[in-house]
Amino acid sequence: MTDTDLIVIGAGPAGVAATVMAVSLGMTVRLIEQDQVGGKLHHIGALDNVPGNWTTGPDLAAALAADLERIAPTNLVRRITGTAIGVTADDEQAHVLLADQSRFHASAVIAATGVTTLSPADADWITAPDGLWPAPLWRTAPAEMNGAIWVLGADRPLGTWLRAHPRVERTLNVLCPPEDDYKAAEVAGDPRVNLVRCTTAGIYPARNGARKIMVRDRSGAPRQYIAGTLLGNLGNRPAALPGLGQGPDGYCPAEFQHPRMLTAGDLRSARFQRIVTAQGSGAEAALARYYDSALVRG
Ligand SMILES: Cc1cc2nc3c(=O)[nH]c(=O)nc-3n(C[C@H](O)[C@H](O)[C@H](O)COP(=O)(O)OP(=O)(O)OC[C@H]3O[C@@H](n4cnc5c(N)ncnc54)[C@H](O)[C@@H]3O)c2cc1C
């Protein structure tokens, strides 16, 4: 048996909000994070939709880390560095297994592991060598880009990257399949973007570490390009842990979960991938568990 009320997996905006809310209600929490507090916030160079005049993600991540420091003296929260590889639940408890084979048990678990970047192997319009996984555009600084820059996919981080680097005058050649057309609309007016609308693309090795890109354009005509820098911008898939209930799209909404397993943040749905909604859902999950348990009745 365990005396822990809640395990929270992931210390991004959702997991931190869940932890702060749970501790404020007197719950004991184990917070498991494999990397650093703040999650994706560390990669948001320009921010304008979070209340409180936050202009960069790292600043907000530092505020979340400070929140965890502020509640540390309660001794209600224990932070654990590790990667969760599975969750289960039974009538009595929820259980979490980490990659180092350590196990944690609690009355309930909140999974807030967010989303992970898609690779070319996940995109049916791309043919690429096995194991090719270009660096994500959103993690790449201008100084890391050499030669002609080619970007696979026109997902939304393209606009974020351009806003974060307003003075960079390099051209981003962006391969845009038909399903990305509606997202490309928001960057189409930026002179730094060369949208190459295509139906398929093949990536092949070229000399000196470059890549040859063979494209079928929308009329079916073949085109060929050389990329000095190849970057990925194909979107995300949910970082769903084995044991969580998944919908047909792979996401993990609340209604697919065991009563002792809750989900929060980007992991729930492709529709709500925003910082504020992640925070709200984290706090909501902790509140739901509190009012659903005997805790509230003392
Ligand atoms: C480039 C970019 C720009 C963005 N710009 C904006 C914006 O301007 N405005 C906005 O509102 N939103 C923006 N977003 C979206 C926003 O970042 C997310 O909605 C938000 O971070 C989701 O919070 P989360 O806590 O659900 O997940 P995340 O922030 O992804 O945090 C998940 C955490 O879980 C950890 N984790 C994952 N798996 C495991 C595991 N197995 N074991 C242990 N820990 C694990 C991760 O290390 C991470 O710390 C942007 C995202 C990106 C990528």
mmCIF file of C-alpha atoms and ligand atoms in Angstrom:
data_model
loop_
_atom_site.group_PDB
_atom_site.id
_atom_site.type_symbol
_atom_site.label_atom_id
_atom_site.label_comp_id
_atom_site.label_asym_id
_atom_site.label_seq_id
_atom_site.Cartn_x
_atom_site.Cartn_y
_atom_site.Cartn_z
ATOM 1 C CA MET A 1 0.000 0.000 0.000
ATOM 2 C CA THR A 2 1.096 3.602 -0.469
ATOM 3 C CA ASP A 3 0.685 6.819 1.413
ATOM 4 C CA THR A 4 1.123 8.885 -1.757
ATOM 5 C CA ASP A 5 -2.002 10.568 -3.075
ATOM 6 C CA LEU A 6 -0.835 11.406 -6.569
ATOM 7 C CA ILE A 7 1.915 10.713 -9.084
ATOM 8 C CA VAL A 8 2.304 13.379 -11.768
ATOM 9 C CA ILE A 9 4.306 12.410 -14.863
ATOM 10 C CA GLY A 10 5.772 15.367 -16.752
ATOM 11 C CA ALA A 11 6.732 18.792 -15.402
ATOM 12 C CA GLY A 12 5.573 20.915 -18.324
ATOM 13 C CA PRO A 13 2.843 23.560 -17.835
ATOM 14 C CA ALA A 14 0.186 20.857 -17.241
ATOM 15 C CA GLY A 15 2.180 18.743 -14.781
ATOM 16 C CA VAL A 16 3.368 21.732 -12.758
ATOM 17 C CA ALA A 17 -0.179 23.135 -12.530
ATOM 18 C CA ALA A 18 -1.424 19.710 -11.366
ATOM 19 C CA THR A 19 1.317 19.538 -8.737
ATOM 20 C CA VAL A 20 0.771 23.061 -7.402
ATOM 21 C CA MET A 21 -2.983 22.529 -7.189
ATOM 22 C CA ALA A 22 -2.643 19.126 -5.488
ATOM 23 C CA VAL A 23 -0.174 20.435 -2.902
ATOM 24 C CA SER A 24 -2.422 23.420 -2.186
ATOM 25 C CA LEU A 25 -5.123 20.876 -1.279
ATOM 26 C CA GLY A 26 -2.775 19.005 1.073
ATOM 27 C CA MET A 27 -2.185 16.045 -1.243
ATOM 28 C CA THR A 28 1.148 14.223 -1.280
ATOM 29 C CA VAL A 29 2.683 14.188 -4.760
ATOM 30 C CA ARG A 30 5.529 12.444 -6.586
ATOM 31 C CA LEU A 31 6.471 14.510 -9.653
ATOM 32 C CA ILE A 32 8.383 12.508 -12.280
ATOM 33 C CA GLU A 33 10.245 14.417 -15.024
ATOM 34 C CA GLN A 34 12.824 13.065 -17.441
ATOM 35 C CA ASP A 35 14.339 16.399 -18.420
ATOM 36 C CA GLN A 36 13.750 19.901 -17.079
ATOM 37 C CA VAL A 37 10.839 21.768 -15.526
ATOM 38 C CA GLY A 38 8.884 23.669 -18.188
ATOM 39 C CA GLY A 39 8.689 21.101 -21.012
ATOM 40 C CA LYS A 40 8.152 22.704 -24.434
ATOM 41 C CA LEU A 41 8.299 26.205 -22.949
ATOM 42 C CA HIS A 42 12.078 26.039 -23.307
ATOM 43 C CA HIS A 43 11.690 26.106 -27.094
ATOM 44 C CA ILE A 44 9.279 29.017 -27.453
ATOM 45 C CA GLY A 45 11.300 32.049 -28.458
ATOM 46 C CA ALA A 46 8.345 34.429 -28.797
ATOM 47 C CA LEU A 47 5.181 34.256 -26.725
ATOM 48 C CA ASP A 48 2.141 36.517 -26.842
ATOM 49 C CA ASN A 49 -0.912 34.536 -25.683
ATOM 50 C CA VAL A 50 -0.235 33.914 -22.008
ATOM 51 C CA PRO A 51 -1.711 36.294 -19.413
ATOM 52 C CA GLY A 52 0.887 38.314 -17.516
ATOM 53 C CA ASN A 53 2.993 39.791 -20.326
ATOM 54 C CA TRP A 54 5.231 36.760 -20.708
ATOM 55 C CA THR A 55 7.194 37.223 -23.924
ATOM 56 C CA THR A 56 9.369 34.098 -23.981
ATOM 57 C CA GLY A 57 8.826 30.475 -23.007
ATOM 58 C CA PRO A 58 12.065 30.127 -20.988
ATOM 59 C CA ASP A 59 10.997 33.043 -18.733
ATOM 60 C CA LEU A 60 7.714 31.289 -18.001
ATOM 61 C CA ALA A 61 9.558 27.969 -17.475
ATOM 62 C CA ALA A 62 11.719 29.714 -14.854
ATOM 63 C CA ALA A 63 8.539 30.936 -13.127
ATOM 64 C CA LEU A 64 7.182 27.364 -13.027
ATOM 65 C CA ALA A 65 10.463 26.118 -11.546
ATOM 66 C CA ALA A 66 10.213 28.875 -8.917
ATOM 67 C CA ASP A 67 6.653 27.753 -8.100
ATOM 68 C CA LEU A 68 7.933 24.242 -7.378
ATOM 69 C CA GLU A 69 10.700 25.683 -5.161
ATOM 70 C CA ARG A 70 8.102 27.757 -3.309
ATOM 71 C CA ILE A 71 6.008 24.704 -2.395
ATOM 72 C CA ALA A 72 9.013 22.502 -1.528
ATOM 73 C CA PRO A 73 8.991 23.464 2.201
ATOM 74 C CA THR A 74 5.566 21.822 2.583
ATOM 75 C CA ASN A 75 7.375 18.453 2.158
ATOM 76 C CA LEU A 76 4.279 17.274 0.290
ATOM 77 C CA VAL A 77 6.013 17.010 -3.084
ATOM 78 C CA ARG A 78 8.946 14.789 -3.979
ATOM 79 C CA ARG A 79 10.612 15.288 -7.336
ATOM 80 C CA ILE A 80 11.969 12.267 -9.194
ATOM 81 C CA THR A 81 14.219 12.417 -12.248
ATOM 82 C CA GLY A 82 13.422 9.560 -14.605
ATOM 83 C CA THR A 83 11.515 8.389 -17.660
ATOM 84 C CA ALA A 84 8.180 6.686 -17.119
ATOM 85 C CA ILE A 85 7.685 3.716 -19.457
ATOM 86 C CA GLY A 86 4.321 2.416 -18.316
ATOM 87 C CA VAL A 87 1.299 3.007 -16.089
ATOM 88 C CA THR A 88 -1.311 0.618 -14.722
ATOM 89 C CA ALA A 89 -4.112 0.804 -12.207
ATOM 90 C CA ASP A 90 -6.243 -1.613 -10.216
ATOM 91 C CA ASP A 91 -9.044 -1.204 -7.690
ATOM 92 C CA GLU A 92 -6.608 -0.083 -4.969
ATOM 93 C CA GLN A 93 -3.825 1.915 -6.619
ATOM 94 C CA ALA A 94 -2.127 3.308 -9.685
ATOM 95 C CA HIS A 95 1.392 2.147 -10.574
ATOM 96 C CA VAL A 96 4.186 3.750 -12.597
ATOM 97 C CA LEU A 97 7.245 1.939 -13.966
ATOM 98 C CA LEU A 98 10.380 3.926 -14.829
ATOM 99 C CA ALA A 99 13.047 3.045 -17.414
ATOM 100 C CA ASP A 100 15.500 2.223 -14.602
ATOM 101 C CA GLN A 101 12.927 -0.372 -13.430
ATOM 102 C CA SER A 102 12.006 1.525 -10.256
ATOM 103 C CA ARG A 103 8.294 1.488 -9.437
ATOM 104 C CA PHE A 104 6.065 4.055 -7.772
ATOM 105 C CA HIS A 105 2.572 3.612 -6.418
ATOM 106 C CA ALA A 106 -0.123 6.127 -5.482
ATOM 107 C CA SER A 107 -3.865 6.477 -5.199
ATOM 108 C CA ALA A 108 -3.922 8.006 -8.675
ATOM 109 C CA VAL A 109 -1.670 9.169 -11.493
ATOM 110 C CA ILE A 110 -1.879 12.201 -13.769
ATOM 111 C CA ALA A 111 -0.039 11.730 -17.066
ATOM 112 C CA ALA A 112 1.057 15.048 -18.595
ATOM 113 C CA THR A 113 3.735 13.915 -21.021
ATOM 114 C CA GLY A 114 2.750 16.168 -23.921
ATOM 115 C CA VAL A 115 3.563 15.347 -27.537
ATOM 116 C CA THR A 116 6.675 14.242 -29.425
ATOM 117 C CA THR A 117 7.906 15.303 -32.854
ATOM 118 C CA LEU A 118 6.924 13.222 -35.907
ATOM 119 C CA SER A 119 9.729 11.798 -38.063
ATOM 120 C CA PRO A 120 9.783 11.371 -41.891
ATOM 121 C CA ALA A 121 8.891 7.684 -41.377
ATOM 122 C CA ASP A 122 5.546 8.860 -39.939
ATOM 123 C CA ALA A 123 4.663 10.921 -43.062
ATOM 124 C CA ASP A 124 3.236 8.925 -45.969
ATOM 125 C CA TRP A 125 4.200 11.629 -48.516
ATOM 126 C CA ILE A 126 7.928 11.314 -47.713
ATOM 127 C CA THR A 127 10.362 8.583 -48.786
ATOM 128 C CA ALA A 128 13.525 8.705 -46.706
ATOM 129 C CA PRO A 129 16.343 6.414 -45.556
ATOM 130 C CA ASP A 130 15.568 4.346 -42.449
ATOM 131 C CA GLY A 131 16.307 6.224 -39.263
ATOM 132 C CA LEU A 132 16.455 9.700 -40.859
ATOM 133 C CA TRP A 133 15.270 12.095 -38.188
ATOM 134 C CA PRO A 134 16.153 15.712 -39.076
ATOM 135 C CA ALA A 135 16.480 18.224 -36.265
ATOM 136 C CA PRO A 136 13.155 19.938 -35.579
ATOM 137 C CA LEU A 137 12.951 23.471 -36.981
ATOM 138 C CA TRP A 138 11.619 24.765 -33.659
ATOM 139 C CA ARG A 139 14.771 23.659 -31.825
ATOM 140 C CA THR A 140 17.217 24.987 -34.415
ATOM 141 C CA ALA A 141 18.977 28.337 -34.105
ATOM 142 C CA PRO A 142 19.882 30.318 -37.253
ATOM 143 C CA ALA A 143 23.592 29.848 -36.523
ATOM 144 C CA GLU A 144 23.153 26.077 -36.875
ATOM 145 C CA MET A 145 21.857 26.387 -40.468
ATOM 146 C CA ASN A 146 24.308 25.973 -43.373
ATOM 147 C CA GLY A 147 23.782 26.205 -47.129
ATOM 148 C CA ALA A 148 20.293 25.998 -48.596
ATOM 149 C CA ILE A 149 17.747 25.412 -45.838
ATOM 150 C CA TRP A 150 14.939 22.933 -46.521
ATOM 151 C CA VAL A 151 12.105 22.290 -44.119
ATOM 152 C CA LEU A 152 9.907 19.169 -44.261
ATOM 153 C CA GLY A 153 6.317 20.226 -43.634
ATOM 154 C CA ALA A 154 4.535 23.510 -42.921
ATOM 155 C CA ASP A 155 3.288 22.849 -39.399
ATOM 156 C CA ARG A 156 2.599 25.791 -37.067
ATOM 157 C CA PRO A 157 6.057 26.060 -35.437
ATOM 158 C CA LEU A 158 7.154 27.619 -38.755
ATOM 159 C CA GLY A 159 5.274 30.809 -37.890
ATOM 160 C CA THR A 160 6.594 30.744 -34.318
ATOM 161 C CA TRP A 161 10.173 30.373 -35.594
ATOM 162 C CA LEU A 162 9.791 33.318 -37.977
ATOM 163 C CA ARG A 163 8.351 35.525 -35.220
ATOM 164 C CA ALA A 164 11.160 34.511 -32.859
ATOM 165 C CA HIS A 165 13.834 35.480 -35.424
ATOM 166 C CA PRO A 166 12.482 38.652 -37.055
ATOM 167 C CA ARG A 167 15.919 39.862 -38.188
ATOM 168 C CA VAL A 168 17.118 36.634 -39.770
ATOM 169 C CA GLU A 169 17.101 37.079 -43.536
ATOM 170 C CA ARG A 170 17.764 33.479 -44.630
ATOM 171 C CA THR A 171 15.252 31.777 -46.961
ATOM 172 C CA LEU A 172 13.377 28.779 -45.605
ATOM 173 C CA ASN A 173 12.396 26.453 -48.462
ATOM 174 C CA VAL A 174 9.360 24.661 -47.089
ATOM 175 C CA LEU A 175 7.990 21.436 -48.590
ATOM 176 C CA CYS A 176 4.250 21.718 -48.183
ATOM 177 C CA PRO A 177 1.959 18.699 -48.785
ATOM 178 C CA PRO A 178 -1.741 19.424 -49.486
ATOM 179 C CA GLU A 179 -2.752 18.644 -45.889
ATOM 180 C CA ASP A 180 -0.520 21.482 -44.637
ATOM 181 C CA ASP A 181 -1.946 24.143 -46.993
ATOM 182 C CA TYR A 182 -4.237 25.669 -44.365
ATOM 183 C CA LYS A 183 -1.353 26.019 -41.891
ATOM 184 C CA ALA A 184 0.956 27.505 -44.549
ATOM 185 C CA ALA A 185 -1.519 30.332 -45.111
ATOM 186 C CA GLU A 186 -0.305 32.149 -41.988
ATOM 187 C CA VAL A 187 3.302 32.391 -43.278
ATOM 188 C CA ALA A 188 2.596 32.779 -46.998
ATOM 189 C CA GLY A 189 3.161 36.562 -46.863
ATOM 190 C CA ASP A 190 6.612 36.298 -45.256
ATOM 191 C CA PRO A 191 9.287 36.931 -47.933
ATOM 192 C CA ARG A 192 11.687 34.611 -46.095
ATOM 193 C CA VAL A 193 9.465 31.599 -46.875
ATOM 194 C CA ASN A 194 9.629 29.803 -50.231
ATOM 195 C CA LEU A 195 6.651 27.455 -50.131
ATOM 196 C CA VAL A 196 7.170 24.462 -52.415
ATOM 197 C CA ARG A 197 3.754 22.889 -52.745
ATOM 198 C CA CYS A 198 4.191 19.212 -53.485
ATOM 199 C CA THR A 199 2.475 15.832 -53.325
ATOM 200 C CA THR A 200 5.499 13.619 -52.568
ATOM 201 C CA ALA A 201 9.144 14.086 -51.620
ATOM 202 C CA GLY A 202 12.110 11.705 -51.562
ATOM 203 C CA ILE A 203 15.226 12.424 -49.493
ATOM 204 C CA TYR A 204 18.563 10.938 -50.599
ATOM 205 C CA PRO A 205 22.210 11.339 -49.538
ATOM 206 C CA ALA A 206 24.308 13.798 -51.577
ATOM 207 C CA ARG A 207 27.952 14.883 -51.459
ATOM 208 C CA ASN A 208 29.569 16.462 -48.388
ATOM 209 C CA GLY A 209 26.697 15.609 -46.046
ATOM 210 C CA ALA A 210 24.102 17.437 -48.136
ATOM 211 C CA ARG A 211 20.750 15.880 -49.133
ATOM 212 C CA LYS A 212 19.156 15.532 -52.523
ATOM 213 C CA ILE A 213 15.419 16.200 -52.454
ATOM 214 C CA MET A 214 13.266 14.862 -55.304
ATOM 215 C CA VAL A 215 9.778 16.335 -55.342
ATOM 216 C CA ARG A 216 6.584 15.880 -57.336
ATOM 217 C CA ASP A 217 4.911 19.252 -57.542
ATOM 218 C CA ARG A 218 1.131 19.655 -57.540
ATOM 219 C CA SER A 219 0.974 19.256 -61.340
ATOM 220 C CA GLY A 220 2.904 15.968 -61.093
ATOM 221 C CA ALA A 221 6.135 17.434 -62.518
ATOM 222 C CA PRO A 222 9.439 16.259 -60.969
ATOM 223 C CA ARG A 223 11.726 18.797 -59.282
ATOM 224 C CA GLN A 224 15.133 18.328 -57.722
ATOM 225 C CA TYR A 225 16.906 20.360 -55.034
ATOM 226 C CA ILE A 226 19.981 20.143 -52.792
ATOM 227 C CA ALA A 227 19.667 20.892 -49.084
ATOM 228 C CA GLY A 228 22.645 21.972 -47.001
ATOM 229 C CA THR A 229 20.428 21.914 -43.912
ATOM 230 C CA LEU A 230 17.394 19.654 -43.625
ATOM 231 C CA LEU A 231 14.936 20.324 -40.820
ATOM 232 C CA GLY A 232 11.741 18.627 -39.683
ATOM 233 C CA ASN A 233 8.447 20.446 -39.168
ATOM 234 C CA LEU A 234 5.950 17.626 -39.585
ATOM 235 C CA GLY A 235 3.885 18.037 -36.450
ATOM 236 C CA ASN A 236 3.487 15.903 -33.387
ATOM 237 C CA ARG A 237 2.076 12.721 -32.013
ATOM 238 C CA PRO A 238 0.978 12.150 -28.435
ATOM 239 C CA ALA A 239 3.633 10.904 -26.008
ATOM 240 C CA ALA A 240 1.207 8.243 -24.804
ATOM 241 C CA LEU A 241 2.586 5.909 -22.157
ATOM 242 C CA PRO A 242 1.793 2.191 -22.452
ATOM 243 C CA GLY A 243 -1.181 1.510 -20.218
ATOM 244 C CA LEU A 244 -3.069 4.728 -20.982
ATOM 245 C CA GLY A 245 -6.299 4.529 -22.970
ATOM 246 C CA GLN A 246 -5.904 5.977 -26.480
ATOM 247 C CA GLY A 247 -8.523 7.205 -28.922
ATOM 248 C CA PRO A 248 -8.396 6.415 -32.653
ATOM 249 C CA ASP A 249 -6.038 9.373 -33.211
ATOM 250 C CA GLY A 250 -3.595 8.147 -30.538
ATOM 251 C CA TYR A 251 -4.427 10.905 -28.049
ATOM 252 C CA CYS A 252 -5.452 10.109 -24.467
ATOM 253 C CA PRO A 253 -8.621 11.967 -23.486
ATOM 254 C CA ALA A 254 -10.093 11.610 -19.994
ATOM 255 C CA GLU A 255 -12.986 9.399 -21.064
ATOM 256 C CA PHE A 256 -10.638 6.598 -22.186
ATOM 257 C CA GLN A 257 -8.888 6.269 -18.802
ATOM 258 C CA HIS A 258 -9.169 4.043 -15.742
ATOM 259 C CA PRO A 259 -10.683 6.079 -12.850
ATOM 260 C CA ARG A 260 -7.276 6.176 -11.126
ATOM 261 C CA MET A 261 -5.486 7.424 -14.249
ATOM 262 C CA LEU A 262 -6.022 10.988 -15.447
ATOM 263 C CA THR A 263 -4.478 12.922 -18.329
ATOM 264 C CA ALA A 264 -3.697 16.608 -18.779
ATOM 265 C CA GLY A 265 -2.196 19.015 -21.286
ATOM 266 C CA ASP A 266 -1.287 18.359 -24.930
ATOM 267 C CA LEU A 267 -1.535 14.595 -24.402
ATOM 268 C CA ARG A 268 -5.351 14.808 -24.290
ATOM 269 C CA SER A 269 -6.105 16.057 -27.762
ATOM 270 C CA ALA A 270 -4.689 17.692 -30.882
ATOM 271 C CA ARG A 271 -7.288 20.433 -30.450
ATOM 272 C CA PHE A 272 -6.087 22.090 -27.246
ATOM 273 C CA GLN A 273 -2.325 22.466 -27.625
ATOM 274 C CA ARG A 274 -1.850 25.743 -25.845
ATOM 275 C CA ILE A 275 -0.032 26.672 -22.634
ATOM 276 C CA VAL A 276 -3.004 28.117 -20.798
ATOM 277 C CA THR A 277 -5.281 25.189 -21.599
ATOM 278 C CA ALA A 278 -2.510 22.807 -20.536
ATOM 279 C CA GLN A 279 -2.262 24.597 -17.192
ATOM 280 C CA GLY A 280 -6.028 24.634 -16.762
ATOM 281 C CA SER A 281 -6.347 20.935 -17.490
ATOM 282 C CA GLY A 282 -3.548 20.071 -15.054
ATOM 283 C CA ALA A 283 -5.229 21.978 -12.234
ATOM 284 C CA GLU A 284 -8.586 20.458 -13.211
ATOM 285 C CA ALA A 285 -7.204 16.902 -13.070
ATOM 286 C CA ALA A 286 -5.825 17.441 -9.551
ATOM 287 C CA LEU A 287 -9.124 18.951 -8.420
ATOM 288 C CA ALA A 288 -11.063 16.070 -9.976
ATOM 289 C CA ARG A 289 -8.952 13.529 -8.125
ATOM 290 C CA TYR A 290 -9.283 15.459 -4.840
ATOM 291 C CA TYR A 291 -13.074 15.671 -4.964
ATOM 292 C CA ASP A 292 -13.367 12.125 -6.272
ATOM 293 C CA SER A 293 -11.379 10.648 -3.366
ATOM 294 C CA ALA A 294 -11.942 10.338 0.358
ATOM 295 C CA LEU A 295 -9.456 13.188 0.898
ATOM 296 C CA VAL A 296 -12.089 15.869 0.855
ATOM 297 C CA ARG A 297 -14.115 14.107 3.543
ATOM 298 C CA GLY A 298 -11.083 13.999 5.866
HETATM 299 C C1 LIG B 1 7.812 25.588 -31.098
HETATM 300 C C2 LIG B 1 6.587 25.667 -30.241
HETATM 301 C C3 LIG B 1 5.960 26.878 -30.074
HETATM 302 C C4 LIG B 1 4.808 26.977 -29.295
HETATM 303 N N1 LIG B 1 4.256 28.229 -29.132
HETATM 304 C C5 LIG B 1 3.183 28.348 -28.332
HETATM 305 C C6 LIG B 1 2.627 29.636 -28.085
HETATM 306 O O1 LIG B 1 3.103 30.659 -28.590
HETATM 307 N N2 LIG B 1 1.542 29.723 -27.261
HETATM 308 C C7 LIG B 1 0.977 28.610 -26.687
HETATM 309 O O2 LIG B 1 -0.013 28.745 -25.950
HETATM 310 N N3 LIG B 1 1.502 27.380 -26.891
HETATM 311 C C8 LIG B 1 2.583 27.224 -27.695
HETATM 312 N N4 LIG B 1 3.106 25.979 -27.899
HETATM 313 C C9 LIG B 1 2.432 24.810 -27.295
HETATM 314 C C10 LIG B 1 2.806 24.661 -25.804
HETATM 315 O O3 LIG B 1 4.202 24.614 -25.685
HETATM 316 C C11 LIG B 1 2.162 23.397 -25.256
HETATM 317 O O4 LIG B 1 0.751 23.471 -25.443
HETATM 318 C C12 LIG B 1 2.457 23.178 -23.769
HETATM 319 O O5 LIG B 1 3.844 23.193 -23.498
HETATM 320 C C13 LIG B 1 1.860 21.844 -23.340
HETATM 321 O O6 LIG B 1 2.183 21.587 -22.006
HETATM 322 P P1 LIG B 1 2.224 20.086 -21.474
HETATM 323 O O7 LIG B 1 2.583 20.202 -20.029
HETATM 324 O O8 LIG B 1 1.006 19.365 -21.858
HETATM 325 O O9 LIG B 1 3.399 19.359 -22.291
HETATM 326 P P2 LIG B 1 4.952 19.692 -22.447
HETATM 327 O O10 LIG B 1 5.242 21.133 -22.366
HETATM 328 O O11 LIG B 1 5.348 18.961 -23.690
HETATM 329 O O12 LIG B 1 5.620 18.974 -21.182
HETATM 330 C C14 LIG B 1 5.665 17.571 -21.084
HETATM 331 C C15 LIG B 1 6.748 17.207 -20.098
HETATM 332 O O13 LIG B 1 6.693 15.796 -19.863
HETATM 333 C C16 LIG B 1 7.993 15.272 -19.877
HETATM 334 N N5 LIG B 1 7.898 13.871 -20.273
HETATM 335 C C17 LIG B 1 7.452 13.397 -21.460
HETATM 336 N N6 LIG B 1 7.467 12.058 -21.459
HETATM 337 C C18 LIG B 1 7.919 11.687 -20.234
HETATM 338 C C19 LIG B 1 8.139 10.409 -19.625
HETATM 339 N N7 LIG B 1 7.891 9.268 -20.286
HETATM 340 N N8 LIG B 1 8.611 10.364 -18.345
HETATM 341 C C20 LIG B 1 8.879 11.533 -17.678
HETATM 342 N N9 LIG B 1 8.675 12.767 -18.213
HETATM 343 C C21 LIG B 1 8.199 12.834 -19.475
HETATM 344 C C22 LIG B 1 8.740 16.131 -20.889
HETATM 345 O O14 LIG B 1 10.149 16.077 -20.657
HETATM 346 C C23 LIG B 1 8.151 17.506 -20.616
HETATM 347 O O15 LIG B 1 8.863 18.204 -19.623
HETATM 348 C C24 LIG B 1 4.259 25.841 -28.679
HETATM 349 C C25 LIG B 1 4.910 24.597 -28.837
HETATM 350 C C26 LIG B 1 6.048 24.508 -29.616
HETATM 351 C C27 LIG B 1 6.732 23.174 -29.777
#
